[in-house]
Coordinates of C-alpha atoms in Angstrom, one line a residue:
Chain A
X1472 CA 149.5 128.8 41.4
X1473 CA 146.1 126.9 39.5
X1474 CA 146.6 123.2 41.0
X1475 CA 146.9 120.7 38.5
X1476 CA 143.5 119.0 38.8
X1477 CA 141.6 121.9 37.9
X1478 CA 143.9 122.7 34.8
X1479 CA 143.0 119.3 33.3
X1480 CA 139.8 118.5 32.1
X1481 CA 140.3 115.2 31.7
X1482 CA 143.0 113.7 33.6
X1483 CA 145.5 111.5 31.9
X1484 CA 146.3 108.5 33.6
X1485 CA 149.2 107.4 35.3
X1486 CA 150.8 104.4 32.4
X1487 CA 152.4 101.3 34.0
X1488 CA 155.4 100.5 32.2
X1489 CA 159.1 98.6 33.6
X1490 CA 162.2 100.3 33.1
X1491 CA 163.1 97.4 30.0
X1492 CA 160.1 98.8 28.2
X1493 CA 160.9 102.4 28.8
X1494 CA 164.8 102.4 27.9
X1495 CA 163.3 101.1 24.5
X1496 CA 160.8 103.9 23.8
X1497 CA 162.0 106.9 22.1
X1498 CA 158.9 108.6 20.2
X1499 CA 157.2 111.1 21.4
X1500 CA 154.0 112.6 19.7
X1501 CA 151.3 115.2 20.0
X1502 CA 147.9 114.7 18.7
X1503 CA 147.2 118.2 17.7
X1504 CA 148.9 121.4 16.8
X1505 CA 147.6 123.0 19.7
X1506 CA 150.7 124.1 22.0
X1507 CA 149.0 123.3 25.2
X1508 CA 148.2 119.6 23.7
X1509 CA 149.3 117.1 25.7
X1510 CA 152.7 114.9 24.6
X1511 CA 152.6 111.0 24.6
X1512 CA 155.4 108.5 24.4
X1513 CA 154.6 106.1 22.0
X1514 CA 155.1 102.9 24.4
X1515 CA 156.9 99.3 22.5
X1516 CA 153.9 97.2 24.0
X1517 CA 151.2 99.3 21.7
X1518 CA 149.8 102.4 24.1
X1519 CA 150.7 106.0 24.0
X1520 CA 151.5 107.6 28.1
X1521 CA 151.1 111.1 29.0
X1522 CA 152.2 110.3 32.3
X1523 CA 153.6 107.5 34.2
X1524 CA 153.8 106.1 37.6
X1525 CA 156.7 103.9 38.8
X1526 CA 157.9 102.3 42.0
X1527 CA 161.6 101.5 42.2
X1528 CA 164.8 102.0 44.0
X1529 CA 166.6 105.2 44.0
X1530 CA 170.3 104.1 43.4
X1531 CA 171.8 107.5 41.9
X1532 CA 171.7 110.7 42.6
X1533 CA 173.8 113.6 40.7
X1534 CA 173.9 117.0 40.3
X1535 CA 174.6 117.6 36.5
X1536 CA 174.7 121.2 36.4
X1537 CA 174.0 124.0 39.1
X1538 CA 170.5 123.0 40.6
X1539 CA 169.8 120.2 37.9
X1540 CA 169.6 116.9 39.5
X1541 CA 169.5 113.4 37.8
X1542 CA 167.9 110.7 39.9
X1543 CA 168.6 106.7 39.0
X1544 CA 165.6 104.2 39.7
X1545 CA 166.2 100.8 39.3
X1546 CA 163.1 98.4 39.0
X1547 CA 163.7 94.6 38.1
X1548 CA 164.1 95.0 34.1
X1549 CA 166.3 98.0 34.1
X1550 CA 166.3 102.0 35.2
X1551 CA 164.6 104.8 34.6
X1552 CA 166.7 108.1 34.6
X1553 CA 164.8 111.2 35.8
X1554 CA 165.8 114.9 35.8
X1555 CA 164.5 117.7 37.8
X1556 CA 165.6 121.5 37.8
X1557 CA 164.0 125.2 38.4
X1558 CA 160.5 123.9 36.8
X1559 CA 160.3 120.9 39.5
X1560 CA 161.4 122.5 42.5
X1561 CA 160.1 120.3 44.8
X1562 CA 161.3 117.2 42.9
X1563 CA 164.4 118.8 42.6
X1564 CA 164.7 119.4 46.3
X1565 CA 163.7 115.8 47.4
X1566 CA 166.8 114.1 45.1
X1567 CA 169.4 116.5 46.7
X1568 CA 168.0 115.9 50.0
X1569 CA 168.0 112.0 49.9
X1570 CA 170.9 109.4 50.0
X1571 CA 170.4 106.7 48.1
X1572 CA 169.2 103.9 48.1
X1573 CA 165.9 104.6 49.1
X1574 CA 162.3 102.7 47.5
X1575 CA 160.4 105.8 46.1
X1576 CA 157.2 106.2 44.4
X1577 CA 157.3 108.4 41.0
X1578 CA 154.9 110.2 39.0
X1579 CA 155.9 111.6 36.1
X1580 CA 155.9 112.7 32.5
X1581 CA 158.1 111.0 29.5
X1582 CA 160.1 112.9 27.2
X1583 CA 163.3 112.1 24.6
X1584 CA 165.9 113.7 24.6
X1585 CA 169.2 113.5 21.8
X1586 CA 172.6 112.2 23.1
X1587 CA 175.7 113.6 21.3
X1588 CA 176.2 110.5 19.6
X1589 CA 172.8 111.2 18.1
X1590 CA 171.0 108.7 20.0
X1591 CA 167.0 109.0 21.1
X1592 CA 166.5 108.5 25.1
X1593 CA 163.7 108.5 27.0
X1594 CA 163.8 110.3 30.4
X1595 CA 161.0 111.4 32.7
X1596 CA 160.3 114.6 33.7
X1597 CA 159.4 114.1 37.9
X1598 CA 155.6 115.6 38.9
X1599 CA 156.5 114.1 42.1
X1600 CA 158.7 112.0 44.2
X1601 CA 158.1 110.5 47.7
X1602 CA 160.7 108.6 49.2
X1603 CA 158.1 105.3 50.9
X1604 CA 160.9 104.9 53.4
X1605 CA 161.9 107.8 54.6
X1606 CA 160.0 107.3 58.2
X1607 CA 160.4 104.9 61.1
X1608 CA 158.6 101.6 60.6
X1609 CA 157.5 102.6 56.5
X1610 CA 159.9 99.8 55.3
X1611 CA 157.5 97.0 55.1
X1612 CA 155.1 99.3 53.4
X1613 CA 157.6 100.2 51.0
X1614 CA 159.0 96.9 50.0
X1615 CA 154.7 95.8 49.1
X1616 CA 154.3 98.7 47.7
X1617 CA 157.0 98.3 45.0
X1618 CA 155.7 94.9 44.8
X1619 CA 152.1 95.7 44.2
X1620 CA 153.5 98.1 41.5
X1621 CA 155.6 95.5 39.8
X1622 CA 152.8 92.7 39.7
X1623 CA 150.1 95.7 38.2
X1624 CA 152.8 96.8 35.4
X1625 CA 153.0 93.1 34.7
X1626 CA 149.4 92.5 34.9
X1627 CA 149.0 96.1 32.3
X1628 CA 151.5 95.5 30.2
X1629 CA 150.4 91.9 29.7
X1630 CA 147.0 93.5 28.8
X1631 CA 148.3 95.8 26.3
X1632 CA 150.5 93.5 24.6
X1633 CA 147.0 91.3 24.3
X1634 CA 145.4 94.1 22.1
X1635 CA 144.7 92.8 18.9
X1636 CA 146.2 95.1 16.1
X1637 CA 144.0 98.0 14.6
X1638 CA 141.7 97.3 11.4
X1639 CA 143.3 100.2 9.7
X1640 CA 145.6 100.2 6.7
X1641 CA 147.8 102.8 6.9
X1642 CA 151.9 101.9 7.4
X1643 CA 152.9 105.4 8.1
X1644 CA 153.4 105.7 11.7
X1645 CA 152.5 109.4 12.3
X1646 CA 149.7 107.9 9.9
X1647 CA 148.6 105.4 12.3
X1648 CA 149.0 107.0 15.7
X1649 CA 146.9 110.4 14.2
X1650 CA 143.8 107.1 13.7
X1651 CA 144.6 106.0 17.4
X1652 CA 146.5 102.7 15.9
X1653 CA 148.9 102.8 18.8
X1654 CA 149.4 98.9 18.3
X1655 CA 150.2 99.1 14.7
X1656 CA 152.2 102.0 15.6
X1657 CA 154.3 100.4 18.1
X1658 CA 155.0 97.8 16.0
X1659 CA 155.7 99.6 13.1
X1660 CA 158.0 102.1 14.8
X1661 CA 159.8 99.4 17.1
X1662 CA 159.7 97.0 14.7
X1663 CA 163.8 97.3 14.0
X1664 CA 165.0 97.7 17.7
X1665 CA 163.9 94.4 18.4
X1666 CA 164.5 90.6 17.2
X1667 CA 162.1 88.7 16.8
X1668 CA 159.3 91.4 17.0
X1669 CA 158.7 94.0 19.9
X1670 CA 155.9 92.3 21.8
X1671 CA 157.7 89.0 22.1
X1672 CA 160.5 91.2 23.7
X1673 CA 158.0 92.9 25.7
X1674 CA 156.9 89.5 26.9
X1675 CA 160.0 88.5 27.7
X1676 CA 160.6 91.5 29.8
X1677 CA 157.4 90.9 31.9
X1678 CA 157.9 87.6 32.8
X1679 CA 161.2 88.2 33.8
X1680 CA 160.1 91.2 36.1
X1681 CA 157.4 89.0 37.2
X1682 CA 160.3 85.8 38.1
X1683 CA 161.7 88.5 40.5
X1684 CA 158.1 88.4 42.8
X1685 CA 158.3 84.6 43.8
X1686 CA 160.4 84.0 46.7
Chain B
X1014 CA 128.4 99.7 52.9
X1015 CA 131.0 97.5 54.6
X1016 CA 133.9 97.6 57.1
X1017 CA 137.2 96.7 55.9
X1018 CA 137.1 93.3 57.0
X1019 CA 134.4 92.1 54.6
X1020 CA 136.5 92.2 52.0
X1021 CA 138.5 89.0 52.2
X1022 CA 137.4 86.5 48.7
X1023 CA 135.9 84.0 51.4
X1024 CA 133.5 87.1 52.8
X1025 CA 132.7 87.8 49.5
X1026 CA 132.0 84.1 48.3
X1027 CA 129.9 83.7 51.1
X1028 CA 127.9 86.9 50.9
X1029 CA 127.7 86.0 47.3
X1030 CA 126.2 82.7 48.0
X1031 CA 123.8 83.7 51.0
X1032 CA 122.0 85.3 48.0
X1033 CA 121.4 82.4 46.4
X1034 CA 118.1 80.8 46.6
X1035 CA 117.6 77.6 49.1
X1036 CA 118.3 74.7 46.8
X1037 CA 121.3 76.3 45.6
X1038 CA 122.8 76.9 49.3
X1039 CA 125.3 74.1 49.2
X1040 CA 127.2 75.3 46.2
X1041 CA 130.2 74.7 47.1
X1042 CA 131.9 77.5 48.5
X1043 CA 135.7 77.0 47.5
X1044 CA 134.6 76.9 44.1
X1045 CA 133.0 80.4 44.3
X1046 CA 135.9 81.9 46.7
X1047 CA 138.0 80.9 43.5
X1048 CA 135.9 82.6 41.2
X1049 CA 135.8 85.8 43.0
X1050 CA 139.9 85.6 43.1
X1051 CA 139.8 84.8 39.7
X1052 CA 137.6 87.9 38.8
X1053 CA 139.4 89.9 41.3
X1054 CA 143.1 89.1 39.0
X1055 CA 140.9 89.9 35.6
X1056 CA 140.6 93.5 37.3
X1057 CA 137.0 93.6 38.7
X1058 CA 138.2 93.8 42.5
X1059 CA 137.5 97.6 43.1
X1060 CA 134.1 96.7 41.2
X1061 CA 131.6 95.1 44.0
X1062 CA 128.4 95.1 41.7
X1063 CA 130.7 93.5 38.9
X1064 CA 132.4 91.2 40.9
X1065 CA 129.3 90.0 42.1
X1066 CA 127.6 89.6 38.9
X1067 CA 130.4 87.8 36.9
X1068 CA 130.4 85.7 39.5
X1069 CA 126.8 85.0 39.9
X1070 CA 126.7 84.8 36.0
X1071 CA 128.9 82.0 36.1
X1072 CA 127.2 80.0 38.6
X1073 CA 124.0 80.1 37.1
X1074 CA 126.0 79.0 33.9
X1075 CA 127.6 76.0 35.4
X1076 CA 124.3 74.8 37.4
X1077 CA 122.5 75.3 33.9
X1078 CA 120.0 77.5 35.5
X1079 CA 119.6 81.6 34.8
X1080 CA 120.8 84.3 37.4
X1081 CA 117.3 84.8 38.3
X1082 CA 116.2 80.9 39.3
X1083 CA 119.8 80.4 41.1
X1084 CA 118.7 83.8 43.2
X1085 CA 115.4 82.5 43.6
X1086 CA 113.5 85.5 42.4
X1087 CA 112.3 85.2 38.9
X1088 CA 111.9 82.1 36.5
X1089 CA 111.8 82.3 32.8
X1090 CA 108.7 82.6 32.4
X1091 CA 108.5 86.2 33.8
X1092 CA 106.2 85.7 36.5
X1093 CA 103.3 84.6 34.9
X1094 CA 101.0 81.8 37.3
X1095 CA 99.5 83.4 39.8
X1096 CA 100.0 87.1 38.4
X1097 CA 102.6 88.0 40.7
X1098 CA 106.2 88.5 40.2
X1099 CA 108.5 87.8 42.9
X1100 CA 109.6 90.8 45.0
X1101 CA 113.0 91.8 44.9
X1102 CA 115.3 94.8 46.8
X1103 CA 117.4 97.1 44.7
X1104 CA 120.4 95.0 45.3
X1105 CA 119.1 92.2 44.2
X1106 CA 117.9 93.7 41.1
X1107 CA 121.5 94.9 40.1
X1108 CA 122.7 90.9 40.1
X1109 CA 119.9 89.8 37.9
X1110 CA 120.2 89.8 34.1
X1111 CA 118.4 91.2 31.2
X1112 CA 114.6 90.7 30.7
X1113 CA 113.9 89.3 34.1
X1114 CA 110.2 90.1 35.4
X1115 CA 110.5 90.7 39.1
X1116 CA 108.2 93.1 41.5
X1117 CA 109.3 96.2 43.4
X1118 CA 108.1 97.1 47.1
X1119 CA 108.5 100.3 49.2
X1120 CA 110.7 101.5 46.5
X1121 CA 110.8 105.1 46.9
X1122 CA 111.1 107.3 43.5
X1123 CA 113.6 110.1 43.1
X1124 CA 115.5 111.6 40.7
X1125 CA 113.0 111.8 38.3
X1126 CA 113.2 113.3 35.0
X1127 CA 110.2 113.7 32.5
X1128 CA 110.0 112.5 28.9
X1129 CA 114.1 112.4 27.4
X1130 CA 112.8 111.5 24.3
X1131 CA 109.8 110.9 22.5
X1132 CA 109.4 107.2 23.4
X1133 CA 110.1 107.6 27.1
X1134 CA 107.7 109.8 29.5
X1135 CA 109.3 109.5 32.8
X1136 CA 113.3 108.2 34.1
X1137 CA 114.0 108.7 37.4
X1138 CA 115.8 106.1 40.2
X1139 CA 114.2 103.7 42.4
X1140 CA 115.7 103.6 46.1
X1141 CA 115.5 101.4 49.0
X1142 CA 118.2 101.5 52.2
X1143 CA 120.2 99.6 49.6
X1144 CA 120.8 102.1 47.4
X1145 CA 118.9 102.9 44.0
X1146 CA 118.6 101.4 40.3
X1147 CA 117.1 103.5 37.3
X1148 CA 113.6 103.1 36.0
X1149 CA 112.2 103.7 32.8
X1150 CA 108.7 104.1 31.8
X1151 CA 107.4 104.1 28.0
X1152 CA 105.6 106.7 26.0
X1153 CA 103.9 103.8 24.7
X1154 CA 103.0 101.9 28.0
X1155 CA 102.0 105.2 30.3
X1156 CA 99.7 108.5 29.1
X1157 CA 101.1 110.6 31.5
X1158 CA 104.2 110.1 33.8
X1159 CA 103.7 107.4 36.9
X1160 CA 105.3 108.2 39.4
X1161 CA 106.0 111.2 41.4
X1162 CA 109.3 112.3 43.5
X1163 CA 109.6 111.0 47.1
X1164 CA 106.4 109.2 47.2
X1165 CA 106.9 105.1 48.2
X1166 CA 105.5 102.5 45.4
X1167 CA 104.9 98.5 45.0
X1168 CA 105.6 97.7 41.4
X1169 CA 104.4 94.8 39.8
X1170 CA 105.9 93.6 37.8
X1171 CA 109.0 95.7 36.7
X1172 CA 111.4 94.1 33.9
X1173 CA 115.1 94.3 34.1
X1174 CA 117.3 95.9 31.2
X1175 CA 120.6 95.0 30.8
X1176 CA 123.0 98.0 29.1
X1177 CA 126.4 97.7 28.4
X1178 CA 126.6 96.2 32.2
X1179 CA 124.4 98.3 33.9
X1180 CA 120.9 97.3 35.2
X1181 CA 118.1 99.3 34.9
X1182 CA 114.2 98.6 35.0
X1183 CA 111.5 98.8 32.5
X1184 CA 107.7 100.3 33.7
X1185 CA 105.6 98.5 30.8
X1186 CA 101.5 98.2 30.0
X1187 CA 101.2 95.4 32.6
X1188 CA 102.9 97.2 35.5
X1189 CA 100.4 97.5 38.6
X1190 CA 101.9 101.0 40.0
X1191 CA 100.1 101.4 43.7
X1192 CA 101.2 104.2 45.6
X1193 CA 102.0 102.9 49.5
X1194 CA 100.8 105.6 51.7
X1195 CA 102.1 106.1 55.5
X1196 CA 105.8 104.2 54.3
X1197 CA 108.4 106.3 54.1
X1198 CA 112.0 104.7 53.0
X1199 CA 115.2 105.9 53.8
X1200 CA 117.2 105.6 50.3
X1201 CA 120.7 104.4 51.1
X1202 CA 123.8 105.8 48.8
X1203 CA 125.1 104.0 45.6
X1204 CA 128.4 103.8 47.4
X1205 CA 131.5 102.7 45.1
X1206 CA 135.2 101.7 45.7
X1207 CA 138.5 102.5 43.8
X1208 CA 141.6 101.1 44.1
X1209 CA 144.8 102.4 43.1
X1210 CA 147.6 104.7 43.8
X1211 CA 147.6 108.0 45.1
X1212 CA 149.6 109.9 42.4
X1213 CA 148.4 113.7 43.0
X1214 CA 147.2 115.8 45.8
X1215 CA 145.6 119.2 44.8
X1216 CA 147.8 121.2 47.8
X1217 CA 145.8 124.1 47.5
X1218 CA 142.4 122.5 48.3
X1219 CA 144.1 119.9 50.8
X1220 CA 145.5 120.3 54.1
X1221 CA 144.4 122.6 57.3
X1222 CA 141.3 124.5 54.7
X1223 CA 139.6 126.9 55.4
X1224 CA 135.8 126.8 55.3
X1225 CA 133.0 129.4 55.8
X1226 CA 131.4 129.8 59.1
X1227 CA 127.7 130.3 58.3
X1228 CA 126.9 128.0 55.8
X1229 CA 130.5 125.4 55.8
X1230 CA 131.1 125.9 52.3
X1231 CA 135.2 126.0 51.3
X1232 CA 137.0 129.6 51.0
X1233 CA 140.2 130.4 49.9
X1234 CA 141.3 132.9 51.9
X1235 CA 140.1 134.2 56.2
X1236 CA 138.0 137.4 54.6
X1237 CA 135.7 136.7 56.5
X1238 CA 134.6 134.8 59.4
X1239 CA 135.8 131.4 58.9
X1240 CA 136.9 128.3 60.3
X1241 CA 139.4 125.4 60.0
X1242 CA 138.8 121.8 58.7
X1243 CA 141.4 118.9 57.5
X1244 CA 140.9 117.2 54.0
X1245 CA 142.5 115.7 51.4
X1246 CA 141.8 116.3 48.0
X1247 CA 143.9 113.8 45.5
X1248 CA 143.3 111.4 42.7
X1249 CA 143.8 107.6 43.1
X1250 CA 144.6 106.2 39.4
X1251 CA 145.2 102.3 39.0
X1252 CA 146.7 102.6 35.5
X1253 CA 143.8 102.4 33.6
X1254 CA 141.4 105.4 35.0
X1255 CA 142.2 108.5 37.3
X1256 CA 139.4 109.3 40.1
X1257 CA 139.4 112.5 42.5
X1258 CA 138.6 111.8 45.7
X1259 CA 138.1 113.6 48.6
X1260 CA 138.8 112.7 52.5
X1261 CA 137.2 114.1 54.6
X1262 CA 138.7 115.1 58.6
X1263 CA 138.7 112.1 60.8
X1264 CA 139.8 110.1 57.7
X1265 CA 142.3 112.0 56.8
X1266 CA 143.7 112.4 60.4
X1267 CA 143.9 108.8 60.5
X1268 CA 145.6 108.6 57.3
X1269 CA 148.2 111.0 57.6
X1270 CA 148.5 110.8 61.5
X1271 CA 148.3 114.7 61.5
X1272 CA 145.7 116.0 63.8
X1273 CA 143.8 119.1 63.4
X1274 CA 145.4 120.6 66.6
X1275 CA 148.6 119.9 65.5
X1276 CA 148.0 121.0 61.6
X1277 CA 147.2 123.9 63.4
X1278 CA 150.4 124.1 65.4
X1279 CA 152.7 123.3 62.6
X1280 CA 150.7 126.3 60.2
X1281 CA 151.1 128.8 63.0
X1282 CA 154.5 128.1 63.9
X1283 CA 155.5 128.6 59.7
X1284 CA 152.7 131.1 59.6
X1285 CA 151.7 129.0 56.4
X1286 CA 148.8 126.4 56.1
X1287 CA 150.2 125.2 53.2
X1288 CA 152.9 123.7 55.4
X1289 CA 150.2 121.0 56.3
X1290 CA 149.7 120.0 52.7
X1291 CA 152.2 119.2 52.3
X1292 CA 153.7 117.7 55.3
X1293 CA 150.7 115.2 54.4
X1294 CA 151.5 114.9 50.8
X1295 CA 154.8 113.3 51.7
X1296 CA 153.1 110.8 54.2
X1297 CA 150.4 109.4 51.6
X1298 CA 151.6 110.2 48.3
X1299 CA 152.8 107.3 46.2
X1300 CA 151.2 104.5 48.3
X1301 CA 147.9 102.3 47.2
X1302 CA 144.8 103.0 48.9
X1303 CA 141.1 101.5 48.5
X1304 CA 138.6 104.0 48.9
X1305 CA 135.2 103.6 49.4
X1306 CA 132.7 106.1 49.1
X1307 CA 129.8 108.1 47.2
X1308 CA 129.7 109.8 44.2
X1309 CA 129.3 113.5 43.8
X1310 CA 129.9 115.2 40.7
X1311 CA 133.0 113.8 39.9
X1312 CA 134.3 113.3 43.4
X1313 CA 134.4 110.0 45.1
X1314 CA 133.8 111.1 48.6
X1315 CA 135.6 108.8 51.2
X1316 CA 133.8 106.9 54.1
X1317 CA 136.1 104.5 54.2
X1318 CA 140.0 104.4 53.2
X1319 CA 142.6 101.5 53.3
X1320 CA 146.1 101.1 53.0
X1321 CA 147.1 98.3 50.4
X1322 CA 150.2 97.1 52.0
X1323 CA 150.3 94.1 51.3
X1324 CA 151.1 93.2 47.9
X1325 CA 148.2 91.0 46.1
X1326 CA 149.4 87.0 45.7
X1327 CA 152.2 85.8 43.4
X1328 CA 150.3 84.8 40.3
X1329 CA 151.6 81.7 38.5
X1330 CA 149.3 82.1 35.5
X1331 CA 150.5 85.4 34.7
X1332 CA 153.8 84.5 34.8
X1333 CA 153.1 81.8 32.6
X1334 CA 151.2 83.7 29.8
X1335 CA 154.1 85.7 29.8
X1336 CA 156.7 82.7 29.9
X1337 CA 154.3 82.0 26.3
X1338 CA 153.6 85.1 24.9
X1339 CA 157.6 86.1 25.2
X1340 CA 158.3 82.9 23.3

């Protein structure tokens, strides 16, 4: 098997996004033809993510069908839902094998999928799972760790939302991600789910994320 | 460069300020440890030479002087007087800002590449046991290139360039180049630090490896005669930009609390090194390290690794800009 870090050229880098934002995404893209091109989610706070890394709580686990297992991971906005089968073994392997609740530590890539009703919903597809307190004593570690994760998805969500909108006139938004417009984008696309605008919401969703930190 | 426990914002106010030049030694310190946190929360705390710059910038700012009079190497008026610019180290160079005219001594040249372009004749680095800076010298200024690889110069003087951040030096018409003979210098590494979380270990190249016997160099499989080493291989990524890294044996013992005797028990007993990979992967994937280290090729080899477990100080400001921005 060709590891993963010799496959990419570039590597893409791990997004920081809370569950709040997540739940809310549901466009994917692709900024070429090419069928080895990598897919982005088009992110509500004005980025596009190849890959993301999260820190939560495992609350759920479920096998939906006959070695496909859904994983629950609760952060302080909402919860991501992961799924894992025969392509991520290993993932696969570590949500059958734990009982929940556990803080783990995710890296993985976004996709949408359609529910029956029609509905778009994101979901990530697991490169990895580690369970931070699987071992004796790895519980204080765990609980800074999810900290440290929530206070840099703040801190880079803040950031984005900060980005001043693209000098570009387009208003289509495959238009405007194909110039890189991922701000314009976002708010175009997003621009119905929310009141009151998508980055105020975004906002909203950090600070309360952010609330959860001070003890 | 530095153990661990440098790293605290007081060490680092106070190193910051022991650079500073006499006059300028009872700045008050509190007032630079809270510039360094504040630097360190606008995302240049796994950025040393940064760190150190925007903070020196703005202490030269708020005494009204420029970095080079507050470091007590350089005035304005680019060393004119008595002929002779100030001497400076390589380190010292890095924290000063554009178009400051400072000497060089016992800077050793290597590196060096002839004539880029038309304009420039020589590029190259200039090293001391701090580390190195690039040098430029100019078509214009030189008839044929100046210096020569590993040979030990005094330059004077040398003028600073400031590039989207980065520091290098100018060689012009009024630099003395003299050759010191009988000096050799020991060129420390540019060592660099990254912060972030582990997200990937390349499990193929990590673990109980296998390396060549003769000349050391990594294998893939025991053709031939070989022998076993422990390393990591992984990327650290802190949301914004990915690094490989690799860790090298004692480090990644200590990391992962696996020794090589008993990565070597645990492969036999599965007859399967990769066992060890990932036995390791679970122990340090996911978590936040900072990593210190040199450069090579795209690798940041480790001399020093950290666990982040603590989580960094509530915030009240970002909280608030949030509390705003959301309304």
């Amino acid at each position: 098997m060709s590891s993963e870090n010799d496959s990419e050229v570039t590597r893409q880098v791990a997004v920081r996004a809370f569950a709040g934002e997540f739940e809310m995404a549901n466009h994917t893209f692709k900024e070429s033809d090419d069928q080895r091109a990598p897919r982005y989610m088009l992110l509500p706070s004005g980025a596009k993510a190849n890959r993301l890394l999260i820190v939560g709580t495992l609350t759920e686990t479920e096998e939906v069908s006959e070695g496909n297992w859904r994983g629950r991971i609760a952060d302080p906005t909402g919860a991501f839902n992961i799924y894992a089968g025969e392509y991520e073994p290993e993932a696969a392997q570590v949500l059958q094998n734990a009982s929940p609740p556990h803080y783990v530590s995710v890296v993985g890539k976004p996709r949408t999928f359609e529910t029956d009703d029609g509905d778009i919903r994101s979901t990530l597809r697991p490169e990895s799972i580690i369970v931070l307190d699987g071992g004796q004593g790895d519980e204080e570690t765990a609980i800074e760790t999810r900290k440290r994760w929530v206070h840099e998805t703040a801190r880079q969500t803040l950031d984005r939302l900060n980005a001043e909108p693209e000098d570009v006139a387009f208003d289509d938004v495959e238009d405007l991600i194909q110039e890189g417009a991922f701000v314009k984008a976002a708010d175009r696309h997003y621009a119905d789910e929310y009141e009151g605008g998508s980055r105020q919401s975004m906002a909203s969703i950090v600070a309360a994320a952010y609330e959860s930190l001070d003890e | 460069m530095s153990s661990e426990d440098d790293n605290s914002p007081e060490d680092i106010a106070e190193d910051i300020r022991d650079s500073f030049a006499d006059e300028y030694q009872d700045y008050d310190l509190d007032d630079i440890e809270s510039l360094v946190e504040r630097f360190q929360r606008m995302g240049l705390g796994n950025n040393d030479d940064e760190l150190r710059r925007a903070v020196i910038t703005s202490v030269a700012e708020d005494e009204g002087v420029d970095r080079g009079t507050l470091l007590g190497v350089s005035g304005e008026n680019g060393g004119g007087g008595d002929g002779s610019a100030d001497s400076v180290g390589v380190q010292a160079v890095k924290e000063l800002g554009d178009e400051q005219w400072v000497s060089m001594e016992n800077v050793k040249a290597v590196q060096l590449d002839e004539h880029e372009s038309d304009s420039i004749i020589q590029t190259g680095r200039l090293g001391d046991e701090d580390g190195t800076v690039r040098f430029v010298a100019w078509s214009a200024s030189f008839e044929e290139a100046p210096l020569e690889e590993g040979e030990v110069y005094n330059l004077d003087p040398v003028v600073t360039d400031e590039y989207e951040g980065r520091i290098s030096v100018n060689l012009n018409k009024t630099t003395e180049v003299e050759e010191v003979d009988g000096v050799d210098v020991e060129v420390g590494e540019d060592t660099e630090a990254v912060e972030g979380c582990l997200v990937s270990i390349n499990r193929d190249r990590s673990g109980l490896i296998l390396r060549d016997a003769e000349t050391g160099e990594y294998v893939s499989s025991d053709d031939g005669d070989t022998e076993h080493d422990l390393r990591l291989m992984g990327v650290i990524d802190d949301g914004t930009s990915a690094q490989d890294v690799v860790i090298g044996r004692e480090l990644t013992e200590e990391l992962t609390g696996i020794t090589e005797d008993e990565a070597t028990e645990m492969a036999m007993e599965h007859l399967d090194r990769s066992v060890v990979a990932d036995a390791m992967a679970e122990r340090v994937l996911g978590r936040y390290y900072r990593i210190e280290g040199v450069k090579i090729g795209r690798y940041l080899n480790a001399d020093g690794v950290e666990l982040l477990d603590e989580a960094p100080e509530f915030d009240e400001e970002l909280l608030i800009e949030a509390r705003s921005m959301g309304q």
